[in-house]
């Protein structure tokens, strides 16, 4: 089945009681057994599994082309579980430019004996130099947050094979509509479902999809059940509903982002635009190869520095000034401020999540805000 069909039909079960077309929400925390003590259906207890969560997990696994999908309560809970598949003394290599929450979590896990280093994974030389004999996981985020650096997933997979490391790709920004890391050989695809999957800025969630069944998938399932950071039935239902429109939303957002990137690139008040769809972007060639579109996220730096960034932010009227991304409404944020004093983002940078408003209206808003 094609991705649009999976998004609508994946994990779908006919309702035998009423013939309801829309999936029902099963709030029950526990599931009955018959007089012989056998379970009536496939589920026992909602922390270990629930009909709404199963539908979500099956659909996302199919969208990513993996054997098993595991849903978590947030993107960070998913990332935490992935890191917990490692053992004390193992080394994880992650990109310099990465969601700051992931960076903080990886560093915090040093307390439990995890060794970590960060390198420019978009630069093969720097990447190779950072590999260690005990590297057991390469954590990739491409496009990266917030600088939209591009990492060549197939190249990382080959290098990881040489040291026997797993490759985990945070695919939140691209979504399986634009990029399928497991088909490029990665072992795990991760998501903050809070973003494009939910798509409406009203639900938190996370996902891990395993390319293959095996010990890592088993360990993740055991962490999901044992640590219990799972989404509830209603959250699972909301995310599953969001997935139905994922392909159309992401493609429309990608088209609009390309228009905005070109407009900003030509604007004299803008010093740099970070968008992999622009031919001058250092990751353009790799992105063209491994992505089916360049995505709905972009960031740009103001020629007038931090003061100009603050002024533009203040003048925008249509964009909501808020963190997060992937919803139907366009968002803008001063990333340095959001990341706090330890952030690495340039102070003159604004990050945009392009929504589903008409791109001409978004452009007009930006044009007005960029006026001196
Ligand atoms: N991964 C990426 C690339 C993100 O941008 C974010 C949040 O912004 C996360 C993970 C964390 O997801 P959540 O906020 O759902 O825990």
GROMACS .gro file of C-alpha atoms and ligand atoms in nm:
model
  388
    1UNK     CA    1   0.000   0.000   0.000
    2UNK     CA    2   0.110   0.356  -0.066
    3UNK     CA    3   0.177   0.593   0.221
    4UNK     CA    4  -0.154   0.786   0.183
    5UNK     CA    5  -0.352   0.461   0.205
    6UNK     CA    6  -0.158   0.339   0.510
    7UNK     CA    7  -0.215   0.677   0.677
    8UNK     CA    8  -0.592   0.641   0.640
    9UNK     CA    9  -0.641   0.266   0.665
   10UNK     CA   10  -0.349   0.131   0.872
   11UNK     CA   11  -0.449  -0.049   1.194
   12UNK     CA   12  -0.814   0.007   1.104
   13UNK     CA   13  -1.064  -0.240   1.245
   14UNK     CA   14  -1.432  -0.256   1.161
   15UNK     CA   15  -1.654  -0.198   1.462
   16UNK     CA   16  -1.857  -0.522   1.501
   17UNK     CA   17  -2.103  -0.371   1.752
   18UNK     CA   18  -2.230  -0.061   1.567
   19UNK     CA   19  -2.047  -0.051   1.234
   20UNK     CA   20  -1.894   0.284   1.333
   21UNK     CA   21  -1.661   0.409   1.059
   22UNK     CA   22  -1.450   0.627   1.288
   23UNK     CA   23  -1.245   0.428   1.540
   24UNK     CA   24  -1.384   0.411   1.893
   25UNK     CA   25  -1.183   0.514   2.197
   26UNK     CA   26  -1.123   0.228   2.442
   27UNK     CA   27  -1.065   0.391   2.777
   28UNK     CA   28  -1.062   0.065   2.971
   29UNK     CA   29  -0.746   0.009   3.173
   30UNK     CA   30  -0.809  -0.364   3.200
   31UNK     CA   31  -0.949  -0.641   2.979
   32UNK     CA   32  -1.171  -0.934   3.071
   33UNK     CA   33  -1.098  -1.306   3.083
   34UNK     CA   34  -1.353  -1.584   3.021
   35UNK     CA   35  -1.463  -1.842   3.278
   36UNK     CA   36  -1.154  -2.052   3.197
   37UNK     CA   37  -0.928  -1.756   3.277
   38UNK     CA   38  -0.838  -1.695   2.909
   39UNK     CA   39  -0.828  -1.340   2.777
   40UNK     CA   40  -1.127  -1.254   2.559
   41UNK     CA   41  -0.920  -1.029   2.328
   42UNK     CA   42  -0.554  -0.953   2.258
   43UNK     CA   43  -0.510  -0.705   2.546
   44UNK     CA   44  -0.455  -0.754   2.921
   45UNK     CA   45  -0.387  -0.417   3.080
   46UNK     CA   46  -0.352  -0.077   2.914
   47UNK     CA   47   0.007  -0.010   3.023
   48UNK     CA   48   0.114  -0.316   2.822
   49UNK     CA   49  -0.128  -0.261   2.534
   50UNK     CA   50  -0.456  -0.099   2.434
   51UNK     CA   51  -0.662  -0.110   2.111
   52UNK     CA   52  -0.601   0.260   2.035
   53UNK     CA   53  -0.230   0.236   2.103
   54UNK     CA   54  -0.202  -0.083   1.895
   55UNK     CA   55  -0.371   0.089   1.598
   56UNK     CA   56  -0.125   0.379   1.630
   57UNK     CA   57   0.178   0.149   1.663
   58UNK     CA   58   0.078  -0.067   1.367
   59UNK     CA   59   0.017   0.237   1.147
   60UNK     CA   60   0.344   0.414   1.227
   61UNK     CA   61   0.541   0.088   1.184
   62UNK     CA   62   0.384   0.051   0.838
   63UNK     CA   63   0.449   0.417   0.749
   64UNK     CA   64   0.818   0.379   0.840
   65UNK     CA   65   0.845   0.031   0.686
   66UNK     CA   66   0.956  -0.135   1.013
   67UNK     CA   67   0.870  -0.458   1.194
   68UNK     CA   68   0.756  -0.304   1.521
   69UNK     CA   69   0.622   0.033   1.641
   70UNK     CA   70   0.623   0.135   2.007
   71UNK     CA   71   0.433   0.439   2.130
   72UNK     CA   72   0.551   0.655   2.421
   73UNK     CA   73   0.406   0.945   2.620
   74UNK     CA   74   0.635   1.202   2.454
   75UNK     CA   75   0.923   1.224   2.209
   76UNK     CA   76   1.164   1.249   2.503
   77UNK     CA   77   1.022   0.933   2.664
   78UNK     CA   78   1.086   0.754   2.332
   79UNK     CA   79   1.444   0.886   2.314
   80UNK     CA   80   1.504   0.793   2.678
   81UNK     CA   81   1.391   0.435   2.611
   82UNK     CA   82   1.621   0.414   2.307
   83UNK     CA   83   1.920   0.534   2.513
   84UNK     CA   84   1.830   0.286   2.786
   85UNK     CA   85   1.881  -0.004   2.548
   86UNK     CA   86   2.254   0.075   2.589
   87UNK     CA   87   2.469  -0.039   2.880
   88UNK     CA   88   2.700   0.151   3.117
   89UNK     CA   89   3.032   0.210   2.943
   90UNK     CA   90   2.877   0.219   2.595
   91UNK     CA   91   2.945   0.525   2.383
   92UNK     CA   92   2.680   0.715   2.188
   93UNK     CA   93   2.774   0.956   1.913
   94UNK     CA   94   2.527   1.235   1.834
   95UNK     CA   95   2.524   1.545   1.612
   96UNK     CA   96   2.651   1.884   1.725
   97UNK     CA   97   2.328   2.038   1.608
   98UNK     CA   98   2.051   1.842   1.775
   99UNK     CA   99   1.731   1.921   1.964
  100UNK     CA  100   1.865   2.070   2.289
  101UNK     CA  101   1.642   1.843   2.500
  102UNK     CA  102   1.799   1.534   2.340
  103UNK     CA  103   2.145   1.677   2.399
  104UNK     CA  104   2.069   1.744   2.767
  105UNK     CA  105   1.924   1.396   2.817
  106UNK     CA  106   2.221   1.223   2.651
  107UNK     CA  107   2.459   1.423   2.872
  108UNK     CA  108   2.253   1.355   3.184
  109UNK     CA  109   2.280   0.981   3.121
  110UNK     CA  110   2.653   1.008   3.193
  111UNK     CA  111   2.536   0.969   3.554
  112UNK     CA  112   2.434   0.615   3.462
  113UNK     CA  113   2.763   0.540   3.287
  114UNK     CA  114   2.671   0.627   2.929
  115UNK     CA  115   2.960   0.787   2.741
  116UNK     CA  116   2.866   1.046   2.481
  117UNK     CA  117   3.025   1.278   2.233
  118UNK     CA  118   2.891   1.520   1.977
  119UNK     CA  119   3.031   1.580   1.629
  120UNK     CA  120   2.935   1.738   1.300
  121UNK     CA  121   2.772   1.432   1.144
  122UNK     CA  122   2.723   1.620   0.818
  123UNK     CA  123   3.104   1.619   0.781
  124UNK     CA  124   3.237   1.265   0.708
  125UNK     CA  125   3.590   1.343   0.836
  126UNK     CA  126   3.469   1.482   1.170
  127UNK     CA  127   3.226   1.194   1.199
  128UNK     CA  128   3.487   0.922   1.146
  129UNK     CA  129   3.726   1.087   1.390
  130UNK     CA  130   3.457   1.080   1.661
  131UNK     CA  131   3.390   0.705   1.638
  132UNK     CA  132   3.529   0.501   1.928
  133UNK     CA  133   3.581   0.126   1.973
  134UNK     CA  134   3.294   0.126   2.226
  135UNK     CA  135   3.053   0.329   2.007
  136UNK     CA  136   2.731   0.129   2.025
  137UNK     CA  137   2.486   0.385   1.892
  138UNK     CA  138   2.493   0.668   1.643
  139UNK     CA  139   2.206   0.902   1.708
  140UNK     CA  140   2.117   1.103   1.399
  141UNK     CA  141   1.879   1.396   1.364
  142UNK     CA  142   1.828   1.507   1.004
  143UNK     CA  143   1.724   1.773   0.918
  144UNK     CA  144   1.860   1.894   1.252
  145UNK     CA  145   1.698   2.130   1.498
  146UNK     CA  146   1.741   2.429   1.459
  147UNK     CA  147   2.012   2.467   1.191
  148UNK     CA  148   1.866   2.216   0.940
  149UNK     CA  149   2.195   2.037   0.890
  150UNK     CA  150   2.166   1.728   0.674
  151UNK     CA  151   2.329   1.395   0.760
  152UNK     CA  152   2.374   1.127   0.495
  153UNK     CA  153   2.191   0.838   0.663
  154UNK     CA  154   2.318   0.564   0.426
  155UNK     CA  155   2.676   0.681   0.482
  156UNK     CA  156   2.633   0.674   0.862
  157UNK     CA  157   2.480   0.325   0.838
  158UNK     CA  158   2.789   0.199   0.650
  159UNK     CA  159   3.029   0.356   0.902
  160UNK     CA  160   2.823   0.221   1.194
  161UNK     CA  161   2.846  -0.128   1.044
  162UNK     CA  162   3.226  -0.107   1.068
  163UNK     CA  163   3.213  -0.062   1.448
  164UNK     CA  164   2.897  -0.265   1.511
  165UNK     CA  165   2.690   0.031   1.629
  166UNK     CA  166   2.314   0.075   1.599
  167UNK     CA  167   2.184   0.375   1.404
  168UNK     CA  168   1.885   0.560   1.552
  169UNK     CA  169   1.739   0.843   1.344
  170UNK     CA  170   1.515   1.112   1.490
  171UNK     CA  171   1.283   1.149   1.190
  172UNK     CA  172   1.052   1.406   1.353
  173UNK     CA  173   1.127   1.691   1.111
  174UNK     CA  174   1.108   1.491   0.791
  175UNK     CA  175   0.835   1.237   0.878
  176UNK     CA  176   0.809   0.913   0.677
  177UNK     CA  177   0.631   1.111   0.406
  178UNK     CA  178   0.965   1.271   0.311
  179UNK     CA  179   1.230   1.037   0.453
  180UNK     CA  180   1.235   0.667   0.543
  181UNK     CA  181   1.552   0.599   0.749
  182UNK     CA  182   1.482   0.227   0.792
  183UNK     CA  183   1.488   0.177   0.415
  184UNK     CA  184   1.832   0.342   0.418
  185UNK     CA  185   1.950   0.081   0.669
  186UNK     CA  186   1.896   0.258   1.003
  187UNK     CA  187   1.790   0.033   1.290
  188UNK     CA  188   1.548   0.269   1.465
  189UNK     CA  189   1.332   0.561   1.351
  190UNK     CA  190   1.217   0.795   1.628
  191UNK     CA  191   0.952   1.061   1.647
  192UNK     CA  192   0.810   1.328   1.863
  193UNK     CA  193   0.447   1.253   1.768
  194UNK     CA  194   0.368   1.586   1.933
  195UNK     CA  195   0.475   1.751   1.605
  196UNK     CA  196   0.363   1.646   1.255
  197UNK     CA  197   0.199   1.315   1.358
  198UNK     CA  198  -0.053   1.480   1.590
  199UNK     CA  199  -0.040   1.780   1.361
  200UNK     CA  200  -0.271   2.012   1.554
  201UNK     CA  201  -0.061   2.119   1.857
  202UNK     CA  202  -0.299   1.948   2.097
  203UNK     CA  203  -0.140   1.616   2.195
  204UNK     CA  204   0.197   1.489   2.323
  205UNK     CA  205   0.349   1.160   2.214
  206UNK     CA  206   0.656   0.977   2.093
  207UNK     CA  207   0.729   0.674   1.873
  208UNK     CA  208   1.009   0.430   1.809
  209UNK     CA  209   0.996   0.204   1.505
  210UNK     CA  210   1.236  -0.093   1.486
  211UNK     CA  211   1.345  -0.209   1.142
  212UNK     CA  212   1.362  -0.568   1.266
  213UNK     CA  213   1.232  -0.779   1.549
  214UNK     CA  214   1.516  -0.886   1.777
  215UNK     CA  215   1.685  -0.809   2.105
  216UNK     CA  216   1.665  -0.428   2.072
  217UNK     CA  217   1.293  -0.442   1.988
  218UNK     CA  218   1.236  -0.676   2.284
  219UNK     CA  219   1.432  -0.451   2.521
  220UNK     CA  220   1.233  -0.147   2.403
  221UNK     CA  221   0.903  -0.329   2.450
  222UNK     CA  222   1.010  -0.429   2.798
  223UNK     CA  223   1.109  -0.068   2.881
  224UNK     CA  224   0.781   0.061   2.739
  225UNK     CA  225   0.581  -0.175   2.956
  226UNK     CA  226   0.812  -0.173   3.258
  227UNK     CA  227   0.883   0.199   3.284
  228UNK     CA  228   0.528   0.277   3.171
  229UNK     CA  229   0.582   0.607   2.987
  230UNK     CA  230   0.294   0.524   2.751
  231UNK     CA  231   0.033   0.744   2.584
  232UNK     CA  232  -0.325   0.702   2.707
  233UNK     CA  233  -0.604   0.580   2.478
  234UNK     CA  234  -0.733   0.929   2.394
  235UNK     CA  235  -0.385   1.061   2.312
  236UNK     CA  236  -0.321   0.752   2.097
  237UNK     CA  237  -0.652   0.810   1.920
  238UNK     CA  238  -0.575   1.178   1.857
  239UNK     CA  239  -0.233   1.097   1.711
  240UNK     CA  240  -0.378   0.814   1.500
  241UNK     CA  241  -0.638   1.062   1.370
  242UNK     CA  242  -0.368   1.316   1.292
  243UNK     CA  243  -0.185   1.058   1.082
  244UNK     CA  244  -0.479   1.034   0.842
  245UNK     CA  245  -0.393   1.374   0.696
  246UNK     CA  246  -0.015   1.353   0.748
  247UNK     CA  247   0.085   1.315   0.381
  248UNK     CA  248  -0.133   1.602   0.257
  249UNK     CA  249  -0.035   1.831   0.543
  250UNK     CA  250   0.338   1.767   0.513
  251UNK     CA  251   0.339   1.817   0.136
  252UNK     CA  252   0.146   2.144   0.159
  253UNK     CA  253   0.373   2.268   0.440
  254UNK     CA  254   0.679   2.170   0.237
  255UNK     CA  255   0.555   2.366  -0.068
  256UNK     CA  256   0.489   2.675   0.143
  257UNK     CA  257   0.827   2.646   0.322
  258UNK     CA  258   1.006   2.642  -0.014
  259UNK     CA  259   0.828   2.965  -0.116
  260UNK     CA  260   0.914   3.132   0.213
  261UNK     CA  261   1.276   3.015   0.199
  262UNK     CA  262   1.323   3.165  -0.150
  263UNK     CA  263   1.155   3.489  -0.042
  264UNK     CA  264   1.374   3.519   0.271
  265UNK     CA  265   1.688   3.424   0.078
  266UNK     CA  266   1.630   3.723  -0.155
  267UNK     CA  267   1.547   3.969   0.121
  268UNK     CA  268   1.822   4.223   0.203
  269UNK     CA  269   1.745   4.216   0.577
  270UNK     CA  270   1.820   3.843   0.592
  271UNK     CA  271   2.182   3.731   0.626
  272UNK     CA  272   2.132   3.352   0.593
  273UNK     CA  273   1.851   3.109   0.537
  274UNK     CA  274   1.884   2.753   0.664
  275UNK     CA  275   1.666   2.540   0.437
  276UNK     CA  276   1.796   2.226   0.263
  277UNK     CA  277   1.580   2.297  -0.045
  278UNK     CA  278   1.795   2.597  -0.138
  279UNK     CA  279   2.070   2.489  -0.382
  280UNK     CA  280   2.331   2.687  -0.181
  281UNK     CA  281   2.261   2.483   0.137
  282UNK     CA  282   2.559   2.253   0.218
  283UNK     CA  283   2.325   1.953   0.254
  284UNK     CA  284   2.123   2.018  -0.062
  285UNK     CA  285   2.263   1.728  -0.269
  286UNK     CA  286   2.225   1.471   0.012
  287UNK     CA  287   1.877   1.599   0.099
  288UNK     CA  288   1.770   1.567  -0.265
  289UNK     CA  289   1.892   1.210  -0.264
  290UNK     CA  290   1.744   1.088   0.064
  291UNK     CA  291   1.431   1.302   0.098
  292UNK     CA  292   1.116   1.324  -0.112
  293UNK     CA  293   1.081   1.694  -0.019
  294UNK     CA  294   1.267   1.937   0.205
  295UNK     CA  295   1.011   1.978   0.483
  296UNK     CA  296   0.810   2.249   0.651
  297UNK     CA  297   1.080   2.381   0.888
  298UNK     CA  298   1.329   2.659   0.823
  299UNK     CA  299   1.538   2.906   1.015
  300UNK     CA  300   1.698   3.234   0.916
  301UNK     CA  301   1.948   3.484   1.052
  302UNK     CA  302   1.887   3.858   1.049
  303UNK     CA  303   2.155   4.086   0.905
  304UNK     CA  304   2.081   4.333   1.187
  305UNK     CA  305   2.170   4.084   1.462
  306UNK     CA  306   1.974   3.995   1.775
  307UNK     CA  307   1.800   4.335   1.792
  308UNK     CA  308   1.663   4.292   1.441
  309UNK     CA  309   1.552   3.936   1.523
  310UNK     CA  310   1.362   4.064   1.829
  311UNK     CA  311   1.203   4.343   1.622
  312UNK     CA  312   1.085   4.105   1.346
  313UNK     CA  313   0.952   3.861   1.605
  314UNK     CA  314   0.755   4.138   1.771
  315UNK     CA  315   0.605   4.268   1.445
  316UNK     CA  316   0.478   3.936   1.304
  317UNK     CA  317   0.100   3.915   1.326
  318UNK     CA  318  -0.006   3.591   1.160
  319UNK     CA  319   0.267   3.363   1.297
  320UNK     CA  320   0.212   3.257   1.658
  321UNK     CA  321   0.513   3.327   1.878
  322UNK     CA  322   0.557   2.984   2.036
  323UNK     CA  323   0.797   2.693   2.048
  324UNK     CA  324   0.722   2.349   1.897
  325UNK     CA  325   0.642   2.267   1.536
  326UNK     CA  326   0.447   2.057   1.291
  327UNK     CA  327   0.099   2.195   1.365
  328UNK     CA  328  -0.149   2.347   1.122
  329UNK     CA  329  -0.069   2.698   1.247
  330UNK     CA  330   0.262   2.867   1.161
  331UNK     CA  331   0.493   2.928   1.457
  332UNK     CA  332   0.797   3.148   1.502
  333UNK     CA  333   1.047   3.154   1.784
  334UNK     CA  334   1.372   3.318   1.889
  335UNK     CA  335   1.551   2.988   1.930
  336UNK     CA  336   1.841   3.114   2.142
  337UNK     CA  337   1.597   3.240   2.404
  338UNK     CA  338   1.403   2.911   2.405
  339UNK     CA  339   1.722   2.705   2.448
  340UNK     CA  340   1.848   2.917   2.738
  341UNK     CA  341   2.201   3.028   2.822
  342UNK     CA  342   2.357   2.690   2.728
  343UNK     CA  343   2.207   2.705   2.378
  344UNK     CA  344   2.440   2.702   2.080
  345UNK     CA  345   2.206   2.875   1.836
  346UNK     CA  346   2.307   3.213   1.687
  347UNK     CA  347   2.131   3.499   1.866
  348UNK     CA  348   2.009   3.651   1.538
  349UNK     CA  349   1.822   3.334   1.436
  350UNK     CA  350   1.446   3.291   1.409
  351UNK     CA  351   1.300   2.944   1.357
  352UNK     CA  352   0.978   2.895   1.164
  353UNK     CA  353   0.739   2.603   1.154
  354UNK     CA  354   0.529   2.656   0.842
  355UNK     CA  355   0.161   2.578   0.888
  356UNK     CA  356  -0.128   2.543   0.648
  357UNK     CA  357  -0.220   2.909   0.605
  358UNK     CA  358  -0.197   3.044   0.251
  359UNK     CA  359   0.176   3.104   0.182
  360UNK     CA  360   0.098   3.445   0.026
  361UNK     CA  361  -0.047   3.560   0.360
  362UNK     CA  362   0.255   3.427   0.548
  363UNK     CA  363   0.490   3.601   0.306
  364UNK     CA  364   0.305   3.930   0.343
  365UNK     CA  365   0.331   3.902   0.721
  366UNK     CA  366   0.707   3.840   0.696
  367UNK     CA  367   0.749   4.121   0.442
  368UNK     CA  368   0.579   4.370   0.675
  369UNK     CA  369   0.778   4.253   0.975
  370UNK     CA  370   1.109   4.275   0.787
  371UNK     CA  371   1.049   4.637   0.687
  372UNK     CA  372   1.295   4.868   0.865
  373LIG     N1  373   1.304   1.544   1.871
  373LIG     C1  374   1.297   1.660   1.805
  373LIG     C2  375   1.368   1.675   1.673
  373LIG     C3  376   1.225   1.769   1.857
  373LIG     O1  377   1.219   1.885   1.789
  373LIG     C4  378   1.160   1.751   1.983
  373LIG     C5  379   1.083   1.863   2.045
  373LIG     O2  380   1.085   1.976   2.001
  373LIG     C6  381   1.170   1.629   2.049
  373LIG     C7  382   1.241   1.527   1.990
  373LIG     C8  383   1.104   1.607   2.183
  373LIG     O3  384   0.971   1.574   2.169
  373LIG     P1  385   0.858   1.594   2.284
  373LIG     O4  386   0.848   1.739   2.311
  373LIG     O5  387   0.737   1.530   2.225
  373LIG     O6  388   0.907   1.520   2.405
   0.00000   0.00000   0.00000
